[in-house]
CSV table of C-alpha atoms in Angstrom, one decimal:
chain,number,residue,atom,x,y,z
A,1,UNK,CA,-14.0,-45.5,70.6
A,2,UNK,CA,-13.4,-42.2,69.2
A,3,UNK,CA,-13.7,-44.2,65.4
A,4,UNK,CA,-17.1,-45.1,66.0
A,5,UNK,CA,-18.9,-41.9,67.5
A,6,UNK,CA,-17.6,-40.2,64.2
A,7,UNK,CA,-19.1,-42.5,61.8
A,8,UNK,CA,-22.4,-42.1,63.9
A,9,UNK,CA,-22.2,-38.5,64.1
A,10,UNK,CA,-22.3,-38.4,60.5
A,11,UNK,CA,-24.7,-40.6,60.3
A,12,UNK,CA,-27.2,-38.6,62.4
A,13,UNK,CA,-26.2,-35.0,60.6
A,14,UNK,CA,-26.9,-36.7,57.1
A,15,UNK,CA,-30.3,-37.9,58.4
A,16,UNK,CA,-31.1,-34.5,60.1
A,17,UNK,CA,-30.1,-33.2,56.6
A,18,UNK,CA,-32.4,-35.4,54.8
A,19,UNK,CA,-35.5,-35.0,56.9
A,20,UNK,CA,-35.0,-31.3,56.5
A,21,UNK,CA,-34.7,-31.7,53.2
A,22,UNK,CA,-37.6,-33.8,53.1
A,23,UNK,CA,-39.4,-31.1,55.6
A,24,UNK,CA,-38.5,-28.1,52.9
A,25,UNK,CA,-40.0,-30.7,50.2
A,26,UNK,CA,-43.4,-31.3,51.7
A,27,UNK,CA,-43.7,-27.9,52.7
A,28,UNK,CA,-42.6,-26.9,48.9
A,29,UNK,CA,-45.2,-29.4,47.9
A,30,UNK,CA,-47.7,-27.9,50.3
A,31,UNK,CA,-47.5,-24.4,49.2
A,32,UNK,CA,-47.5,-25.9,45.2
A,33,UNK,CA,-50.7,-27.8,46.1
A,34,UNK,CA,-52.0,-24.6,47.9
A,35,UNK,CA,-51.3,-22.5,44.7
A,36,UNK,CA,-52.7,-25.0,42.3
A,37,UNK,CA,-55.7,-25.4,44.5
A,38,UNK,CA,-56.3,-21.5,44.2
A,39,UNK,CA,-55.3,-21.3,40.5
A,40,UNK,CA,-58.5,-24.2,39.9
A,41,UNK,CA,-60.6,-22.0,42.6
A,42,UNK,CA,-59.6,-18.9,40.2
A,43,UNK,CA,-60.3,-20.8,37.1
A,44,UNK,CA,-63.8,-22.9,37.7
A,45,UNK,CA,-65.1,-18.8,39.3
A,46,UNK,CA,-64.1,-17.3,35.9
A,47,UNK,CA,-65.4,-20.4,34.3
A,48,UNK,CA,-68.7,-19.6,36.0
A,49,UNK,CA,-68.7,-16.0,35.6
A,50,UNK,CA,-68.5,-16.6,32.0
A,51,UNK,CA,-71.1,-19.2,31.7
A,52,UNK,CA,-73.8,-17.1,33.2
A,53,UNK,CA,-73.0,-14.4,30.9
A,54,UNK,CA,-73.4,-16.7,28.2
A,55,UNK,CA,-76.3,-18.5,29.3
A,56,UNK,CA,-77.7,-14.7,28.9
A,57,UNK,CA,-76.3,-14.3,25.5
A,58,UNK,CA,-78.3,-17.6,24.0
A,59,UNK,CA,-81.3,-17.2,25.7
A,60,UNK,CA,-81.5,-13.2,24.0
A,61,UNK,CA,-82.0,-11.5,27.3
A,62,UNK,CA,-82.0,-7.5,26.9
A,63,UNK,CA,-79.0,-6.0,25.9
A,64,UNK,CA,-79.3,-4.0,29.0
A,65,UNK,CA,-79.0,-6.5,31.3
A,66,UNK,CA,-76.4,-8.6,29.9
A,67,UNK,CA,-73.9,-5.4,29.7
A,68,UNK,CA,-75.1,-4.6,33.9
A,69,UNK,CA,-74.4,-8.5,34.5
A,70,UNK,CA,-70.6,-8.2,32.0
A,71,UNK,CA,-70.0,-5.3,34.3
A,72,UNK,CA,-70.7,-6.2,37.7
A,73,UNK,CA,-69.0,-9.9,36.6
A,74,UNK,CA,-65.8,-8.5,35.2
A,75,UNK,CA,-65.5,-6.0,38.3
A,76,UNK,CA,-65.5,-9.3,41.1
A,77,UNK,CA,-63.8,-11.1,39.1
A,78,UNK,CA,-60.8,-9.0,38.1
A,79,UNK,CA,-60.8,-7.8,41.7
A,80,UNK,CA,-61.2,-4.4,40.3
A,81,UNK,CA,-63.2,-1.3,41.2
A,82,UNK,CA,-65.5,-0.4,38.4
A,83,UNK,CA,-66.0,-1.8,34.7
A,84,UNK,CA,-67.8,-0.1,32.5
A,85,UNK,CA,-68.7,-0.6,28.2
A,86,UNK,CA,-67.8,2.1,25.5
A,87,UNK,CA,-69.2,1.9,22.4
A,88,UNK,CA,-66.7,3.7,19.8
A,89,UNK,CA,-69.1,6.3,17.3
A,90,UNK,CA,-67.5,8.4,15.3
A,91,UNK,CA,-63.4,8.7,14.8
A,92,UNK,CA,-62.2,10.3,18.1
A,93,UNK,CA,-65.2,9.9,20.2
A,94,UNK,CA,-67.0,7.2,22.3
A,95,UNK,CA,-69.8,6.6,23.8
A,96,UNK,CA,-70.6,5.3,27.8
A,97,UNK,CA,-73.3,2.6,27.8
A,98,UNK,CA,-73.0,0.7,30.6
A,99,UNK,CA,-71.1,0.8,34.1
A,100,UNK,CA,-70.6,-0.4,37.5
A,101,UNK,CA,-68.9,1.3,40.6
A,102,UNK,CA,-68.4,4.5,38.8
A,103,UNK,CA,-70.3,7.5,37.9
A,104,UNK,CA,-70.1,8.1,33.9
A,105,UNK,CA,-71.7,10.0,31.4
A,106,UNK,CA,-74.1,7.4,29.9
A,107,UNK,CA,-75.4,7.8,26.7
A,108,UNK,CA,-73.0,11.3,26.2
A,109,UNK,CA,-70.3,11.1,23.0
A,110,UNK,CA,-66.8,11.7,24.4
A,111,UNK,CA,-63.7,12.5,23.2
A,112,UNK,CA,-61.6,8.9,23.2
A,113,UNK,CA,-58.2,11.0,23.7
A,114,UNK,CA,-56.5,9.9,26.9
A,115,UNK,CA,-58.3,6.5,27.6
A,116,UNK,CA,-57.4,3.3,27.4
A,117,UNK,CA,-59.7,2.8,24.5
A,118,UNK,CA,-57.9,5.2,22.2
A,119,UNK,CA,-55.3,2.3,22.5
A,120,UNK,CA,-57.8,-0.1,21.4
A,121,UNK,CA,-59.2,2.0,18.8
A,122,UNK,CA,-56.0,2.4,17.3
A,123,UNK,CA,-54.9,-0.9,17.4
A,124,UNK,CA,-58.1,-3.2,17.4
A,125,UNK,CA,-56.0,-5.3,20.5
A,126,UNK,CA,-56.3,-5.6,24.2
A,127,UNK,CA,-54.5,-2.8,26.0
A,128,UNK,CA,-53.8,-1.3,29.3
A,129,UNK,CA,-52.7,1.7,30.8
A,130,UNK,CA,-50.5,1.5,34.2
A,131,UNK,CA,-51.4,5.2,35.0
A,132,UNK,CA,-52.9,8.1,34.5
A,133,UNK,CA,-50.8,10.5,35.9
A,134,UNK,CA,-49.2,11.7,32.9
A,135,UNK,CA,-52.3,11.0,30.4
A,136,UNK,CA,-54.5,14.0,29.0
A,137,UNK,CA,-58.0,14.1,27.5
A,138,UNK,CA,-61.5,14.2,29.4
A,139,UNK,CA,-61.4,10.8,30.2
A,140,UNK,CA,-58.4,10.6,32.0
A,141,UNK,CA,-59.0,13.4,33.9
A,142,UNK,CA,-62.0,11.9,34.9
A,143,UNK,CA,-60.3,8.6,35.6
A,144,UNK,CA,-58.0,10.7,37.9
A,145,UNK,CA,-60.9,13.0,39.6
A,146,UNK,CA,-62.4,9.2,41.1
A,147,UNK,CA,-59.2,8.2,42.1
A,148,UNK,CA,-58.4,5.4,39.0
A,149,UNK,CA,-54.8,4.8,38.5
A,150,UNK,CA,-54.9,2.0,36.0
A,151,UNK,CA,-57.2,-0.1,33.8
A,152,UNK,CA,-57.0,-2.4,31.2
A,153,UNK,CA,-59.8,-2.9,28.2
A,154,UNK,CA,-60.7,-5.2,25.6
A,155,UNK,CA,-61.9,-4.4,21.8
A,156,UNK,CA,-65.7,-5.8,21.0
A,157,UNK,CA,-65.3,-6.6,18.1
A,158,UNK,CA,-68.8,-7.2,15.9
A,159,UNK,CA,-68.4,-7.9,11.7
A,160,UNK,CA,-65.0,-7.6,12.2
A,161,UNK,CA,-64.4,-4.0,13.1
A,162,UNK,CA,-64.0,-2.5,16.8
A,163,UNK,CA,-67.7,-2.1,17.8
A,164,UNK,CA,-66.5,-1.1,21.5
A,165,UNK,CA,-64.8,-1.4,24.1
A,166,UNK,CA,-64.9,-3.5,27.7
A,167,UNK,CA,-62.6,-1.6,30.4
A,168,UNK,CA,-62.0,-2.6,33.9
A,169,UNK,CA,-60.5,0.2,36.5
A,170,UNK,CA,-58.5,0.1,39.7
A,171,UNK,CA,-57.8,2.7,42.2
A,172,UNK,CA,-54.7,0.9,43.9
A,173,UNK,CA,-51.1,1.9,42.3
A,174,UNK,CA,-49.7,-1.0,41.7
A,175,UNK,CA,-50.9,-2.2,37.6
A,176,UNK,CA,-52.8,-5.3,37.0
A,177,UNK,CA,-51.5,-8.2,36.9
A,178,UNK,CA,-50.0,-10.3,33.4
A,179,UNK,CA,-53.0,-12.3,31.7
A,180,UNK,CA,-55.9,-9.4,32.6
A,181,UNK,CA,-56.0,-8.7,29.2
A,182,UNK,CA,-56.6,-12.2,27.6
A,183,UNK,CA,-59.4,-12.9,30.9
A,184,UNK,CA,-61.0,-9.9,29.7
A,185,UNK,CA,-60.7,-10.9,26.3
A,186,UNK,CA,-63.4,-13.6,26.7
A,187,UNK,CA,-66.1,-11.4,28.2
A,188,UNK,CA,-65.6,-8.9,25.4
A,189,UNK,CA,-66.2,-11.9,22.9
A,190,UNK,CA,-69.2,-12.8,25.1
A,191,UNK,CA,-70.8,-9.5,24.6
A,192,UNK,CA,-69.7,-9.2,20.9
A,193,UNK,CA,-72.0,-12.1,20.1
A,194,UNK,CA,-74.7,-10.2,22.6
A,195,UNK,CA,-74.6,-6.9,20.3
A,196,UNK,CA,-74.2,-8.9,17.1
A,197,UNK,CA,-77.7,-10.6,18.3
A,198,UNK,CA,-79.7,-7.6,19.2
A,199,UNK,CA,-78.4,-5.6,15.9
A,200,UNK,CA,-79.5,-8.6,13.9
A,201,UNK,CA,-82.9,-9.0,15.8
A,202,UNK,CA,-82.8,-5.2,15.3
A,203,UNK,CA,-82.3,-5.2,11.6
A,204,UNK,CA,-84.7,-8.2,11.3
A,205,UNK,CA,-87.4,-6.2,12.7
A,206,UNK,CA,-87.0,-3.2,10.9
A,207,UNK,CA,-86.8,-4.9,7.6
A,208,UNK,CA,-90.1,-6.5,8.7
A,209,UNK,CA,-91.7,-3.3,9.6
A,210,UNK,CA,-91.0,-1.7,5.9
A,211,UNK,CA,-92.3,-4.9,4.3
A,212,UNK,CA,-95.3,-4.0,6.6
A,213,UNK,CA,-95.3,-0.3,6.1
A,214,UNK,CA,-94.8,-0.7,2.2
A,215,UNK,CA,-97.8,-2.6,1.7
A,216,UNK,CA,-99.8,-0.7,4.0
A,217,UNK,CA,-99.3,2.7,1.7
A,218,UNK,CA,-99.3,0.1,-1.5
A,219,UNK,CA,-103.2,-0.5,0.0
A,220,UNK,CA,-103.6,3.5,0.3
A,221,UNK,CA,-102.5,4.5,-3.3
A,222,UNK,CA,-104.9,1.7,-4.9
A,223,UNK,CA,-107.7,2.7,-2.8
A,224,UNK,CA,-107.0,6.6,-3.5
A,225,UNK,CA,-106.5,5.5,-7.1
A,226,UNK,CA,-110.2,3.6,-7.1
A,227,UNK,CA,-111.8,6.5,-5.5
A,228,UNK,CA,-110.1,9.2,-7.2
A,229,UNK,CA,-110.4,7.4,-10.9
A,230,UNK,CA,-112.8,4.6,-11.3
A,231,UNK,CA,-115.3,5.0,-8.2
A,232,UNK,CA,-115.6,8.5,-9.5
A,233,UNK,CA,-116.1,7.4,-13.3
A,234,UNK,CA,-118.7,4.8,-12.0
A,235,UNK,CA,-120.4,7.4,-10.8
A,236,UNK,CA,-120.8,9.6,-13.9
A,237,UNK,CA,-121.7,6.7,-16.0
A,238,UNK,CA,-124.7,6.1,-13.8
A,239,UNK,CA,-125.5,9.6,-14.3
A,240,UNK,CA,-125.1,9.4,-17.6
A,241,UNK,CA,-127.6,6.4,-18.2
A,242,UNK,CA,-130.5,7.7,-15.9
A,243,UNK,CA,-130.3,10.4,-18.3
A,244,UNK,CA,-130.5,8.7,-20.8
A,245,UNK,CA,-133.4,6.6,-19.5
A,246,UNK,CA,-135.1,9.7,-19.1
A,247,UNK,CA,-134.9,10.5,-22.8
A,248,UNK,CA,-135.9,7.5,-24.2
A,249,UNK,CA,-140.1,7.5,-24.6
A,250,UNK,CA,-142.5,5.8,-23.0
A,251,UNK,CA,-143.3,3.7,-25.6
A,252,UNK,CA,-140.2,1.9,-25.5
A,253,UNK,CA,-140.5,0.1,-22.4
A,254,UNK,CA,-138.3,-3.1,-23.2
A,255,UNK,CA,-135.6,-0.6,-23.8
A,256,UNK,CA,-136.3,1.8,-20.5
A,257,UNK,CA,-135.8,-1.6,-18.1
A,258,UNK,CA,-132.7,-2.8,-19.8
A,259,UNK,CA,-131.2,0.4,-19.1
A,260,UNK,CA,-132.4,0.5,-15.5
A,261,UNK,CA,-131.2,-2.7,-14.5
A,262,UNK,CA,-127.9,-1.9,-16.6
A,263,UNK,CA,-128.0,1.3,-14.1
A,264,UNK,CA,-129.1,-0.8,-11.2
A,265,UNK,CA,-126.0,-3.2,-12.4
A,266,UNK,CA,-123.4,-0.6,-12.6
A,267,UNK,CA,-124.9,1.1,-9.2
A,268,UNK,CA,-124.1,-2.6,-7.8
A,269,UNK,CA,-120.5,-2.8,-8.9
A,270,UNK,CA,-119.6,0.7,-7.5
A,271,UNK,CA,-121.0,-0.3,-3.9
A,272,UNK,CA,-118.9,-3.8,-4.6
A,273,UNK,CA,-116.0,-2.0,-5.5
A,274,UNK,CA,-116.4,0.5,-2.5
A,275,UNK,CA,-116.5,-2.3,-0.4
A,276,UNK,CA,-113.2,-3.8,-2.2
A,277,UNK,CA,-111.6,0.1,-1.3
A,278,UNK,CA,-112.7,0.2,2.1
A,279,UNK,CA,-110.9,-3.4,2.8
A,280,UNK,CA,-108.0,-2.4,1.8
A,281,UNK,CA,-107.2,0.9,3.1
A,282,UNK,CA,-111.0,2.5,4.4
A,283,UNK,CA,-110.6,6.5,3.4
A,284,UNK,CA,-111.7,7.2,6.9
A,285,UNK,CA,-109.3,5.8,9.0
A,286,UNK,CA,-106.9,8.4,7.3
A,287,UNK,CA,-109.6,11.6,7.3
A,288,UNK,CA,-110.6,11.1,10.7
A,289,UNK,CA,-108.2,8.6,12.3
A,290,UNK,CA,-108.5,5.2,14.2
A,291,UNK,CA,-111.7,6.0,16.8
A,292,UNK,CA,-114.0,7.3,13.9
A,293,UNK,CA,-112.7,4.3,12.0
A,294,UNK,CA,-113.5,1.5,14.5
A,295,UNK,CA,-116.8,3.1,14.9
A,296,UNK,CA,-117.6,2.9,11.2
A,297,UNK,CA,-116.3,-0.7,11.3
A,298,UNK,CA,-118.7,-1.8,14.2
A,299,UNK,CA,-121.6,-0.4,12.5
A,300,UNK,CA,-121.1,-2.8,9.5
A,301,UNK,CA,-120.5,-5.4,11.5
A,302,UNK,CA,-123.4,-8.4,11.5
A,303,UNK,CA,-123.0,-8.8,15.4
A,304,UNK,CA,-123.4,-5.9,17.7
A,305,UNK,CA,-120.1,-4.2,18.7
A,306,UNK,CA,-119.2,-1.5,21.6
A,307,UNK,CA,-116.4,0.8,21.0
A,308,UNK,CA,-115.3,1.6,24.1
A,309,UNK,CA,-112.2,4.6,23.4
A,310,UNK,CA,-110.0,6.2,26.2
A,311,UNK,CA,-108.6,8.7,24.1
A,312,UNK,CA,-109.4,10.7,21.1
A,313,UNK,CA,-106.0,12.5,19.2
A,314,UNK,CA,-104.7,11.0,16.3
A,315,UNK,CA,-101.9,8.6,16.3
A,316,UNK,CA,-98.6,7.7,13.6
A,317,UNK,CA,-100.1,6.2,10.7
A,318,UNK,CA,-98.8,2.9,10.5
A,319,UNK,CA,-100.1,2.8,14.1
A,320,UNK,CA,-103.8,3.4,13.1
A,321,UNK,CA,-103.6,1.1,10.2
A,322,UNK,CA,-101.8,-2.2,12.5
A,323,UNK,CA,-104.6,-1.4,15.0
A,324,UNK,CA,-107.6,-1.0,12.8
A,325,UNK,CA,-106.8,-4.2,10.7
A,326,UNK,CA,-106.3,-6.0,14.4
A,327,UNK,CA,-109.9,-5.0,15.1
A,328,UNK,CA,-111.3,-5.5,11.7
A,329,UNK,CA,-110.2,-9.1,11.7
A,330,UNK,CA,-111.1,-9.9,15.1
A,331,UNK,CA,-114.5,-8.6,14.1
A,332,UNK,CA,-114.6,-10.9,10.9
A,333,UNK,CA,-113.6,-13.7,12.9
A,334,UNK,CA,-116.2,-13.3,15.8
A,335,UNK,CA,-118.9,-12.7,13.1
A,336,UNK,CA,-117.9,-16.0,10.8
A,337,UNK,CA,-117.0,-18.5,13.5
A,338,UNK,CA,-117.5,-17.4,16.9
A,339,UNK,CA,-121.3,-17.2,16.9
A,340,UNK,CA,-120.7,-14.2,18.4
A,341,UNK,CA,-123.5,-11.9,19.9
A,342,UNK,CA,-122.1,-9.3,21.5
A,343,UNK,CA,-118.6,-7.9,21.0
A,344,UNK,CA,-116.6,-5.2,23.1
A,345,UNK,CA,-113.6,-3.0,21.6
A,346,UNK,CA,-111.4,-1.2,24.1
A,347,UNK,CA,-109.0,1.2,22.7
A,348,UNK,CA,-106.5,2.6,25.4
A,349,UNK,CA,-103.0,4.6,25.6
A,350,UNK,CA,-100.9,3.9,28.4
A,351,UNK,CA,-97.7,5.0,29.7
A,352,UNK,CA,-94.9,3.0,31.2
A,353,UNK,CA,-94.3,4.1,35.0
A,354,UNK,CA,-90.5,3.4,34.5
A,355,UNK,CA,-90.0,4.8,30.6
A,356,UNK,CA,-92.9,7.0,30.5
A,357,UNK,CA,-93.2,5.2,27.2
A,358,UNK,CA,-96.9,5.7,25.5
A,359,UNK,CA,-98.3,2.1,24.4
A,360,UNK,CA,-101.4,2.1,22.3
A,361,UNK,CA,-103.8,-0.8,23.7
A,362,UNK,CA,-106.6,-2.8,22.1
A,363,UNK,CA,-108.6,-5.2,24.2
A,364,UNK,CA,-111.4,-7.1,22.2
A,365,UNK,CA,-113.6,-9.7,23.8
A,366,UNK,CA,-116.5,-11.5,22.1
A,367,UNK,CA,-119.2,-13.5,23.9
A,368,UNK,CA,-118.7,-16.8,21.5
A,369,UNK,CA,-117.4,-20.3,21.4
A,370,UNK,CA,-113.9,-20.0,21.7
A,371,UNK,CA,-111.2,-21.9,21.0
A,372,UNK,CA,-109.7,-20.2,18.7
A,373,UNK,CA,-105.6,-21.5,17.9
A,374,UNK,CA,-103.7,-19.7,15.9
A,375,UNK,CA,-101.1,-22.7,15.5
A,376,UNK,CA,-104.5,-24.1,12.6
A,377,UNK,CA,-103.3,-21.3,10.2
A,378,UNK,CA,-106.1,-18.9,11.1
A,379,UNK,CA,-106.1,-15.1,10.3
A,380,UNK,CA,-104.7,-14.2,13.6
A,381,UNK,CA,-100.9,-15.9,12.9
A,382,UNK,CA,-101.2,-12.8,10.1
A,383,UNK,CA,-101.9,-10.5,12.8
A,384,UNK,CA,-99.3,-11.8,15.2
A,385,UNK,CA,-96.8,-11.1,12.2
A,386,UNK,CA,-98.2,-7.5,11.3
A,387,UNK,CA,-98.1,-6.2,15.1
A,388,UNK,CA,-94.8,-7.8,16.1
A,389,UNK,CA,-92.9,-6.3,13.2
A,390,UNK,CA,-94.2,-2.9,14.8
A,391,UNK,CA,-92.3,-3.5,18.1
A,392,UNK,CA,-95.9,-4.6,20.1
A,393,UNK,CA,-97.1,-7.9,20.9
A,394,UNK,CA,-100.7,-9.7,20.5
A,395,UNK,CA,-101.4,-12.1,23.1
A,396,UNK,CA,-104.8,-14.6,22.7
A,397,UNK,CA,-107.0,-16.2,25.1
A,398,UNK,CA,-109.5,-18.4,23.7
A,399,UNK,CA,-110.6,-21.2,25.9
A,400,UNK,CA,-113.3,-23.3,24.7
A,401,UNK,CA,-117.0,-22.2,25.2
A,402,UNK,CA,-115.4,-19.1,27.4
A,403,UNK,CA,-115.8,-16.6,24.2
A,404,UNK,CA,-112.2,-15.3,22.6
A,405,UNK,CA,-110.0,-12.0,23.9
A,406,UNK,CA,-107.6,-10.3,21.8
A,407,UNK,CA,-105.1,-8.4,23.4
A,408,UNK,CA,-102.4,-6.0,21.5
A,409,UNK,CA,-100.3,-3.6,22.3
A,410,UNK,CA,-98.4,-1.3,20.2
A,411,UNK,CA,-95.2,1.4,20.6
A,412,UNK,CA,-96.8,5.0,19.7
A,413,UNK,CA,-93.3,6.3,19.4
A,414,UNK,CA,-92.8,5.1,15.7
A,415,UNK,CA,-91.7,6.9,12.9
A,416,UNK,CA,-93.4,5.7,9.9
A,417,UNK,CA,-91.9,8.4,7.4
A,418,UNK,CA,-88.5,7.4,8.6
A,419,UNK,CA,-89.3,3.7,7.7
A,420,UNK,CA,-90.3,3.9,4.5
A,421,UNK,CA,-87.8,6.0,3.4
A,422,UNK,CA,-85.0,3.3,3.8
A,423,UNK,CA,-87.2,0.7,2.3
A,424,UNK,CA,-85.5,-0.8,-0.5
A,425,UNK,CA,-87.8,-0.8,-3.3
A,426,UNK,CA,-90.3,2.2,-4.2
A,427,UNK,CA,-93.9,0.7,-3.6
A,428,UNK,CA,-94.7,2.2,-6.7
């Protein structure tokens, strides 16, 4: 009897042993399945995170907002308590351009020394620091006045070379954990191709506003050339023959009317040639400036015009000559296609409520058939061209028998001196 309950004792403790074993397995399993089913929650939120970031990036939003939406991104994500974007300037010194849950110096050039991007200065490689306790510079003493203990950053890197850096803080002690770096890593590429973008669309429109600039003061030397030199020799040659006309006698009448219709002739070719000038750069727009200009433009115009103008100083250059050729050809078109009879020109300068930037607007609205597209090649898609490489923007609204309205706006901020001094070529 005592045989049996032995064998059946040990039966029962090896099957209480291997459903506890099998307990600790499923449980084991439980808490791997848990932890993989967090790891894929973690994953497809970063996965997200960075594919609205670089939905951003190919549709060219502002560089503004793609560094507030890097920012606030990178701080929920990482779980930490601010993020901000340095851009590195000079050796030693850095620059604040973005940030989120912190309060930094935006826009200011700081001392690197003591931050975490001194590290990636230095090295060109992700890099963290576990606390800044024992850290000096202004920086760090910052990071330490807010209560930061740690952060870790990634280098922008743009053409190759350390364009910046993206750093995330935390106030808690304990340091990030392994991996931070190389997630950060892929937002910093994300806004590497975001600054390599804008400094391209930014180098793109420069270049196209010197190609713009230097044949606009091309246009001024020739006509300064024509009135200084051959206008003014045109001139004196038609003084020259009525005098001569005057000396010749009566009697010689055959000769007397060749030389006044060779007079007549020559008087012809300087108002020809004055009209030539005028189209290319009129001497008014730079004595007395756009207003005077556009007035003197209306009155040659074969339809009537109103020049309707909200302010009266002079403006930069390059300025008056985009807006005075935007009028001028708008005036042509009206006059040849439009069948035009009345035509208004509203000259404006407005200020941004947020920027309190100045933006020179021109409004002109005929009374004629319409449909104008610039898509058929007209003179407009030149304009388009001319006031976009300035920074502004010409909008068109030309339905069919509803007359046509011009609408551009230009930035009043521009330096036109600056411009063509870093064109490539001398115009000359």
């Amino acid at each position: 009897m005592r045989e049996r309950v032995v064998p059946d004792l040990e039966r029962l403790l090896l099957a209480a042993i291997e459903r506890e074993a099998m307990g600790n397995s499923l449980r084991a399993s439980r808490d791997e399945l848990r932890a993989s089913r967090d790891e894929l929650r973690e994953l497809a939120t970063e996965q997200a995170s960075l594919r609205r970031v670089a939905v951003m990036v190919a549709r060219g939003e502002p560089p503004g907002e793609v560094l507030r939406t890097v920012a606030a991104e990178t701080t929920s994500l990482l779980g930490a308590d601010a993020t901000r974007l340095m851009r590195h300037e000079a050796p030693g010194t850095i620059s604040v351009l973005a940030e989120y849950g912190m309060e930094s110096p935006l826009g200011r050039r700081l001392p690197v020394a003591g931050s975490v991007a001194e590290l990636v200065q230095h090295t060109s490689r992700p890099a963290r620091v576990d606390s800044y306790d024992d850290r000096r510079g202004l920086l760090a003493d910052v990071a330490r006045e807010q209560g930061f203990h740690s952060s870790v950053a990634a280098p922008v890197m743009v053409e190759g070379s350390v364009w910046g850096s993206l750093v995330v803080l935390w106030r808690r002690r304990t340091p990030s954990p392994p991996g931070t770096e190389e997630r950060l890593a892929q937002f910093a590429e994300l806004l590497a191709s975001a600054v390599a973008n804008t400094e391209s669309r930014a180098q793109l429109s420069t270049s196209r506003a010197r190609v713009v600039l230097a044949a606009d003061e091309a246009r001024r030397r020739i006509e300064r050339d024509l009135h200084d030199g051959v206008q003014q020799r045109l001139v004196s040659l038609g003084l020259e023959l009525r005098e001569v006309e005057a000396l010749v006698p009566g009697e010689l009448d055959e000769v007397k009317a060749r030389l006044s219709r060779t007079t007549e002739g020559l008087a012809s070719a300087f108002t020809d040639l004055q009209e030539i000038s005028r189209g290319l750069h009129p001497a008014i727009l730079s004595q007395g400036g756009l207003v005077p200009a556009l007035k003197a433009l209306a009155r040659r115009s074969p339809v009537p015009v109103r020049v309707n103008a909200g302010h009266k100083r002079r403006l930069p250059s390059c300025v008056e000559v985009t807006a005075y050729y935007v009028v001028s050809e708008a005036l042509t078109n009206a006059a040849k296609h439009a069948h035009a009879s009345l035509i208004d020109v509203d000259v404006n300068i407005t200020a941004d409520g947020r920027t309190q930037r100045e933006t020179l607007t021109l409004m002109i609205c005929d009374d004629g058939v319409g449909g104008v597209d610039p898509a058929r090649g007209t003179g407009v898609v030149g304009l388009v061209d001319r006031v976009e490489a300035l920074g502004g923007q010409l909008q068109i609204s030309s339905p069919a028998g509803a007359g046509t309205t011009l609408h551009a706006t230009l930035p009043t901020d521009i330096d036109c001196a600056r411009l063509l001094d870093t064109a490539p070529e001398d115009v000359d």
